[in-house]
């Protein structure tokens, strides 16, 4: 079968290329895309793309629409709330364990990276390079905390969900200039909590940060929704 014939590395590369397209905002939520366009975008052969589609469908990142072709996940209020709830469940546990194992030197390096982003943002201008670097520092801490658990099942579930969250941010609010500093300040509060090595303080700081990120996304939603429909209700 095709499944046996295709090298595992090629399948993994096709998925990684798709992930990068989301991270770099070259694939948009709700976008329709043909298999041929996906081949060109990912720089992968048809066989690899055909194998990728069922995986992306299973992960809720892509759906096949009759007569229309492939559609990148559409961001709606349910996806937002579900994705952020999953983040909260996975990351609170990870952060509480991380505070017991991370070294003082690593914590200091993480803090320095955040402070450097804040210094650059305050000096201005907030350009694409700074936003890209800030996003890497931001996600880098979350990725590290989860991966430090050493549980590949949790890391995989988290990685898939982080792609959903990135799609949400593409739809709603990328790490733009106006939210860069608040997000970085929340991270500094989390880092300060990690330094205390107190799991409850870490859980509180992380919970506040994810709740704030959720609210930032919903805040844009509410403004749009209030003009479109007065009956919409949002739960957080």
Tab-separated table of C-alpha atoms in Angstrom:
chain	number	residue	atom	x	y	z
A	1	UNK	CA	0.000	0.000	0.000
A	2	UNK	CA	0.958	3.639	-0.345
A	3	UNK	CA	1.114	3.872	3.430
A	4	UNK	CA	3.889	1.276	3.548
A	5	UNK	CA	5.714	2.693	0.535
A	6	UNK	CA	6.094	6.250	1.835
A	7	UNK	CA	9.099	6.758	4.140
A	8	UNK	CA	8.159	7.811	7.671
A	9	UNK	CA	10.523	10.768	7.394
A	10	UNK	CA	8.590	12.068	4.368
A	11	UNK	CA	5.288	11.842	6.274
A	12	UNK	CA	6.812	13.631	9.251
A	13	UNK	CA	8.314	16.307	6.982
A	14	UNK	CA	4.958	16.963	5.297
A	15	UNK	CA	3.352	17.501	8.718
A	16	UNK	CA	6.201	19.728	9.917
A	17	UNK	CA	5.947	21.813	6.720
A	18	UNK	CA	2.199	22.234	7.313
A	19	UNK	CA	2.877	23.306	10.910
A	20	UNK	CA	5.376	25.896	9.688
A	21	UNK	CA	2.821	27.320	7.249
A	22	UNK	CA	0.474	27.988	10.179
A	23	UNK	CA	3.253	29.388	12.373
A	24	UNK	CA	4.364	31.793	9.617
A	25	UNK	CA	0.729	32.710	8.777
A	26	UNK	CA	0.867	31.483	5.170
A	27	UNK	CA	-2.187	29.286	5.811
A	28	UNK	CA	-5.270	31.099	7.100
A	29	UNK	CA	-8.250	29.793	9.099
A	30	UNK	CA	-11.240	28.891	6.915
A	31	UNK	CA	-9.154	29.043	3.728
A	32	UNK	CA	-10.038	26.636	0.893
A	33	UNK	CA	-7.060	24.882	-0.660
A	34	UNK	CA	-6.665	22.220	-3.361
A	35	UNK	CA	-4.377	19.194	-3.096
A	36	UNK	CA	-2.219	20.763	-5.821
A	37	UNK	CA	-1.943	24.048	-3.930
A	38	UNK	CA	-1.090	22.137	-0.763
A	39	UNK	CA	1.645	20.265	-2.667
A	40	UNK	CA	3.146	23.566	-3.852
A	41	UNK	CA	2.819	25.238	-0.453
A	42	UNK	CA	4.460	22.353	1.410
A	43	UNK	CA	6.944	21.489	-1.344
A	44	UNK	CA	5.931	17.836	-0.999
A	45	UNK	CA	4.898	15.117	-3.505
A	46	UNK	CA	1.250	14.160	-3.944
A	47	UNK	CA	1.659	10.891	-2.034
A	48	UNK	CA	2.854	12.707	1.096
A	49	UNK	CA	0.068	15.288	0.849
A	50	UNK	CA	-2.607	12.601	0.400
A	51	UNK	CA	-1.339	10.824	3.514
A	52	UNK	CA	-1.222	14.075	5.458
A	53	UNK	CA	-4.904	14.922	4.860
A	54	UNK	CA	-6.473	12.175	7.072
A	55	UNK	CA	-4.116	13.083	9.924
A	56	UNK	CA	-4.999	16.775	9.682
A	57	UNK	CA	-8.701	15.863	9.536
A	58	UNK	CA	-8.364	13.673	12.628
A	59	UNK	CA	-6.645	16.547	14.448
A	60	UNK	CA	-9.401	18.971	13.453
A	61	UNK	CA	-7.009	21.203	11.512
A	62	UNK	CA	-8.539	20.508	8.098
A	63	UNK	CA	-11.838	19.242	6.691
A	64	UNK	CA	-13.013	17.991	3.327
A	65	UNK	CA	-16.042	19.938	2.087
A	66	UNK	CA	-18.081	18.262	-0.683
A	67	UNK	CA	-17.748	20.100	-4.039
A	68	UNK	CA	-15.420	22.659	-2.455
A	69	UNK	CA	-12.307	20.672	-1.601
A	70	UNK	CA	-10.134	21.063	1.492
A	71	UNK	CA	-10.787	23.758	4.088
A	72	UNK	CA	-8.404	24.826	6.851
A	73	UNK	CA	-10.126	24.745	10.266
A	74	UNK	CA	-12.645	27.527	10.687
A	75	UNK	CA	-12.262	29.397	13.974
A	76	UNK	CA	-15.474	29.720	15.969
A	77	UNK	CA	-16.328	30.401	19.606
A	78	UNK	CA	-16.512	26.695	20.463
A	79	UNK	CA	-13.039	26.004	19.093
A	80	UNK	CA	-11.649	28.981	21.024
A	81	UNK	CA	-13.165	27.924	24.346
A	82	UNK	CA	-12.247	24.234	23.910
A	83	UNK	CA	-8.665	24.964	22.854
A	84	UNK	CA	-8.032	27.301	25.789
A	85	UNK	CA	-9.603	24.879	28.269
A	86	UNK	CA	-7.285	22.129	27.004
A	87	UNK	CA	-4.304	24.486	27.318
A	88	UNK	CA	-5.253	25.214	30.924
A	89	UNK	CA	-5.547	21.521	31.850
A	90	UNK	CA	-2.265	20.460	30.229
A	91	UNK	CA	-0.112	23.460	31.082
A	92	UNK	CA	-1.054	23.937	34.731
A	93	UNK	CA	0.069	20.403	35.511
A	94	UNK	CA	3.217	20.831	33.412
A	95	UNK	CA	4.147	24.174	35.014
A	96	UNK	CA	3.737	22.846	38.557
A	97	UNK	CA	6.094	19.967	37.804
A	98	UNK	CA	8.479	22.174	35.838
A	99	UNK	CA	9.085	24.448	38.852
A	100	UNK	CA	10.503	21.475	40.759
A	101	UNK	CA	12.964	20.414	38.046
A	102	UNK	CA	14.131	23.525	36.174
A	103	UNK	CA	17.592	24.788	37.146
A	104	UNK	CA	18.226	28.303	38.483
A	105	UNK	CA	20.521	28.967	35.515
A	106	UNK	CA	17.860	27.950	32.981
A	107	UNK	CA	15.240	30.095	34.710
A	108	UNK	CA	17.616	33.053	34.606
A	109	UNK	CA	18.272	32.526	30.894
A	110	UNK	CA	14.515	32.341	30.238
A	111	UNK	CA	13.944	35.559	32.212
A	112	UNK	CA	16.795	37.335	30.393
A	113	UNK	CA	15.295	36.405	27.010
A	114	UNK	CA	11.964	37.929	28.070
A	115	UNK	CA	13.602	41.084	29.446
A	116	UNK	CA	15.506	41.491	26.185
A	117	UNK	CA	12.228	41.390	24.204
A	118	UNK	CA	10.688	43.982	26.551
A	119	UNK	CA	13.748	46.269	26.208
A	120	UNK	CA	13.572	46.030	22.412
A	121	UNK	CA	9.805	46.717	22.425
A	122	UNK	CA	10.194	49.777	24.632
A	123	UNK	CA	13.034	51.114	22.489
A	124	UNK	CA	10.906	50.555	19.362
A	125	UNK	CA	9.931	50.170	16.648
A	126	UNK	CA	7.969	46.913	17.045
A	127	UNK	CA	8.735	45.394	13.646
A	128	UNK	CA	8.087	41.961	12.168
A	129	UNK	CA	11.474	40.649	13.359
A	130	UNK	CA	10.764	41.644	16.964
A	131	UNK	CA	7.260	40.140	16.822
A	132	UNK	CA	8.714	36.912	15.419
A	133	UNK	CA	11.396	36.776	18.147
A	134	UNK	CA	8.805	37.573	20.841
A	135	UNK	CA	6.542	34.786	19.593
A	136	UNK	CA	9.443	32.322	19.777
A	137	UNK	CA	10.284	33.382	23.341
A	138	UNK	CA	6.598	33.248	24.325
A	139	UNK	CA	5.848	29.799	22.880
A	140	UNK	CA	9.321	28.553	23.810
A	141	UNK	CA	8.532	28.693	27.525
A	142	UNK	CA	5.187	26.895	27.120
A	143	UNK	CA	6.754	24.209	24.882
A	144	UNK	CA	9.631	23.673	27.322
A	145	UNK	CA	7.370	23.267	30.351
A	146	UNK	CA	5.229	20.646	28.613
A	147	UNK	CA	8.159	18.766	27.068
A	148	UNK	CA	9.946	18.627	30.430
A	149	UNK	CA	7.201	16.228	31.583
A	150	UNK	CA	8.871	13.707	29.277
A	151	UNK	CA	5.497	12.303	28.189
A	152	UNK	CA	5.236	12.071	24.411
A	153	UNK	CA	1.448	11.544	24.499
A	154	UNK	CA	0.967	14.791	26.425
A	155	UNK	CA	3.504	16.626	24.241
A	156	UNK	CA	1.700	15.453	21.094
A	157	UNK	CA	-1.758	16.490	22.365
A	158	UNK	CA	-0.289	19.839	23.418
A	159	UNK	CA	1.436	20.385	20.046
A	160	UNK	CA	-1.768	19.733	18.089
A	161	UNK	CA	-3.669	22.080	20.384
A	162	UNK	CA	-1.001	24.774	20.094
A	163	UNK	CA	-1.596	24.736	16.322
A	164	UNK	CA	-5.310	25.300	16.979
A	165	UNK	CA	-4.399	28.212	19.256
A	166	UNK	CA	-2.114	29.658	16.580
A	167	UNK	CA	-4.949	29.457	14.044
A	168	UNK	CA	-7.146	31.298	16.557
A	169	UNK	CA	-4.496	33.988	16.949
A	170	UNK	CA	-4.199	34.335	13.163
A	171	UNK	CA	-7.952	34.855	13.007
A	172	UNK	CA	-8.124	37.154	16.004
A	173	UNK	CA	-4.897	38.673	17.245
A	174	UNK	CA	-1.337	37.781	16.395
A	175	UNK	CA	1.235	38.895	18.967
A	176	UNK	CA	0.766	42.474	17.829
A	177	UNK	CA	2.422	45.529	19.309
A	178	UNK	CA	-0.447	46.324	21.678
A	179	UNK	CA	-0.469	42.887	23.335
A	180	UNK	CA	3.251	42.073	23.194
A	181	UNK	CA	4.104	43.871	26.445
A	182	UNK	CA	1.111	42.590	28.490
A	183	UNK	CA	1.892	39.003	27.383
A	184	UNK	CA	5.580	39.405	28.281
A	185	UNK	CA	4.705	40.926	31.675
A	186	UNK	CA	2.437	37.944	32.414
A	187	UNK	CA	5.345	35.656	31.558
A	188	UNK	CA	7.630	37.574	33.956
A	189	UNK	CA	5.033	37.039	36.709
A	190	UNK	CA	5.017	33.320	35.841
A	191	UNK	CA	8.843	33.201	35.883
A	192	UNK	CA	8.872	34.926	39.294
A	193	UNK	CA	6.449	32.254	40.543
A	194	UNK	CA	8.643	29.493	39.064
A	195	UNK	CA	11.594	30.947	41.001
A	196	UNK	CA	9.699	30.529	44.283
A	197	UNK	CA	9.347	26.783	43.492
A	198	UNK	CA	5.843	26.948	44.986
A	199	UNK	CA	3.466	24.859	42.812
A	200	UNK	CA	0.318	26.750	43.880
A	201	UNK	CA	1.896	30.124	42.988
A	202	UNK	CA	2.964	28.720	39.602
A	203	UNK	CA	-0.529	27.328	38.927
A	204	UNK	CA	-2.087	30.714	39.780
A	205	UNK	CA	0.318	32.697	37.572
A	206	UNK	CA	-0.088	30.319	34.631
A	207	UNK	CA	-3.862	30.225	35.071
A	208	UNK	CA	-3.985	34.028	35.009
A	209	UNK	CA	-1.833	34.168	31.860
A	210	UNK	CA	-3.908	31.647	29.880
A	211	UNK	CA	-7.157	33.234	31.071
A	212	UNK	CA	-5.870	36.654	29.934
A	213	UNK	CA	-4.845	35.274	26.521
A	214	UNK	CA	-8.312	33.708	26.184
A	215	UNK	CA	-9.950	37.023	27.113
A	216	UNK	CA	-7.807	38.938	24.602
A	217	UNK	CA	-9.058	36.654	21.852
A	218	UNK	CA	-12.676	36.812	23.052
A	219	UNK	CA	-12.482	40.578	23.494
A	220	UNK	CA	-12.052	41.032	19.754
A	221	UNK	CA	-14.838	38.497	19.256
A	222	UNK	CA	-17.236	40.385	21.479
A	223	UNK	CA	-16.766	43.643	19.564
A	224	UNK	CA	-17.467	41.887	16.279
A	225	UNK	CA	-20.342	39.852	17.720
A	226	UNK	CA	-22.102	42.781	19.361
A	227	UNK	CA	-22.656	44.408	15.976
A	228	UNK	CA	-23.630	41.149	14.277
A	229	UNK	CA	-25.934	39.720	16.908
A	230	UNK	CA	-27.224	40.941	20.223
A	231	UNK	CA	-28.276	37.462	21.332
A	232	UNK	CA	-24.824	35.820	21.223
A	233	UNK	CA	-23.554	34.706	24.604
A	234	UNK	CA	-19.981	33.800	25.362
A	235	UNK	CA	-18.720	31.595	28.145
A	236	UNK	CA	-15.103	31.783	29.223
